[in-house]
Short mmCIF file of C-alpha atoms in Angstrom, two decimals:
data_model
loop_
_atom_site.label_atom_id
_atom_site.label_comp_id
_atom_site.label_asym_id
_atom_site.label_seq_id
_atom_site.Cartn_x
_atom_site.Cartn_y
_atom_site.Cartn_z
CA UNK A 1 -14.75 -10.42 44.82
CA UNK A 2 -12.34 -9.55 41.75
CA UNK A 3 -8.93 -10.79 41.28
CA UNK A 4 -6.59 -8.06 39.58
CA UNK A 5 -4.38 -9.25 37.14
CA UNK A 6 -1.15 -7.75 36.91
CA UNK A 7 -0.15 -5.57 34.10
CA UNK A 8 3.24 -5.69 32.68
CA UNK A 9 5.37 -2.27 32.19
CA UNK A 10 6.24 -1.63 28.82
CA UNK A 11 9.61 -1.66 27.90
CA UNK A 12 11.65 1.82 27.32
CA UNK A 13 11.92 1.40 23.60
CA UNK A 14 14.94 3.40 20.95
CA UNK A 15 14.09 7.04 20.04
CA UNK A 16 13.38 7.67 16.55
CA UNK A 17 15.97 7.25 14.09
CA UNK A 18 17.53 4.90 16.17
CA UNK A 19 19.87 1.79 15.53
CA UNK A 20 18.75 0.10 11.93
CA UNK A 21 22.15 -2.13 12.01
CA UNK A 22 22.83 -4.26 14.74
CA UNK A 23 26.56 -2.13 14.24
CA UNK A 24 24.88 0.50 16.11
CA UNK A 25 24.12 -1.71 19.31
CA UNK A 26 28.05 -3.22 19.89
CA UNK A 27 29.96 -1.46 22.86
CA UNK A 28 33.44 -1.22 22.30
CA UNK A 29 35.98 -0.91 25.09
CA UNK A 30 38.47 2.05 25.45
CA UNK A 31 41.18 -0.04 24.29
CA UNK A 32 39.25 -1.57 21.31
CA UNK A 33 38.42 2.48 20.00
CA UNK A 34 42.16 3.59 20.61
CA UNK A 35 43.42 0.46 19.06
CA UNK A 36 41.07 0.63 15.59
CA UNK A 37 42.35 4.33 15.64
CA UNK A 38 38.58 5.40 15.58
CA UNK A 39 39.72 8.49 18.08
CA UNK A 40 42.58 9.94 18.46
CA UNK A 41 42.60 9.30 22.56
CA UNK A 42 44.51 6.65 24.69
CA UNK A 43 41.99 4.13 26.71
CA UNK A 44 43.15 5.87 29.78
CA UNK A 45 42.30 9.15 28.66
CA UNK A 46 39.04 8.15 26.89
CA UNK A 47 38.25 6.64 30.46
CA UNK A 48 38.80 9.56 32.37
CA UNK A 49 37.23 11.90 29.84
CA UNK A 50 33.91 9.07 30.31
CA UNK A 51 34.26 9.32 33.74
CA UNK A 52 34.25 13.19 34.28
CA UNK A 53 31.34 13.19 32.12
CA UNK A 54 33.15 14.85 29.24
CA UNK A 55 32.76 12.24 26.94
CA UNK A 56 29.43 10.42 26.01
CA UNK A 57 29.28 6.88 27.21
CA UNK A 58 27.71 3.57 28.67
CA UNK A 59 28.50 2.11 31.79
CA UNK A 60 26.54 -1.21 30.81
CA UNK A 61 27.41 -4.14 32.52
CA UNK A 62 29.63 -1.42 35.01
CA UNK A 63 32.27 -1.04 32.62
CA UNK A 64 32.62 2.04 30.42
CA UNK A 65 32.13 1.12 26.71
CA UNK A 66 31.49 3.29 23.65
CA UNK A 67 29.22 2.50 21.17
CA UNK A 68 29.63 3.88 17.52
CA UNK A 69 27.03 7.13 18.11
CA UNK A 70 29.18 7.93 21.13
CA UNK A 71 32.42 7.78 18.69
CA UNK A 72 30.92 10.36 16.04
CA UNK A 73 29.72 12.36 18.69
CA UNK A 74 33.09 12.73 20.46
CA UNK A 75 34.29 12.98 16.99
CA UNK A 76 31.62 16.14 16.12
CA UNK A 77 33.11 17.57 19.74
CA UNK A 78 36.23 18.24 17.97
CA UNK A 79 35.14 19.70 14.64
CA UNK A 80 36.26 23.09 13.48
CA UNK A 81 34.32 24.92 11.27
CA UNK A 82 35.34 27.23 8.35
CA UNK A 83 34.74 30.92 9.56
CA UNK A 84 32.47 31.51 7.03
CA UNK A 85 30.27 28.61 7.88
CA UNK A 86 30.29 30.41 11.22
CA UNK A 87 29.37 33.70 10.56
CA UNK A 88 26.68 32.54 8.10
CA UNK A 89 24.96 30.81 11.32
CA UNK A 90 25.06 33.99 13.41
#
């Protein structure tokens, strides 16, 4: 008779081109991105954009926190191009 050992599940690891500063991994609450003026959104709206899914976010720890990739991309949501960047993508 054989004993199985068991094997242990790897670990979901960061996609490529992921975090190289430990910047990258800090959450930040709602209050802490209004406050440093890193989006132009109060922490109540910021929360209710989060949780409507509007707004890219974590819910580590079961609060809502925004780390710095979820600030630029809220930040990209908002861009405006120049119309000739626009029509040249067409």
């Amino acid at each position: 008779m054989t004993t199985m050992t068991a094997t242990r599940k790897a670990r979901p690891t960061a996609q490529a081109g992921g975090a190289t500063d430990l910047a990258e991994l800090v959450h930040y609450t709602p209050e802490q991105v209004s406050e440093n003026g890193w989006l132009p959104f109060s922490p109540r709206t910021l929360r209710d954009k989060a949780s409507s899914r509007t707004f890219p976010h974590s819910t580590a720890g079961g609060r809502i926190s925004f780390t710095l990739r979820h600030i630029r991309e809220i930040a990209a949501m908002f861009e405006v191009r120049p119309e000739r960047e626009r029509r040249a993508s067409r």
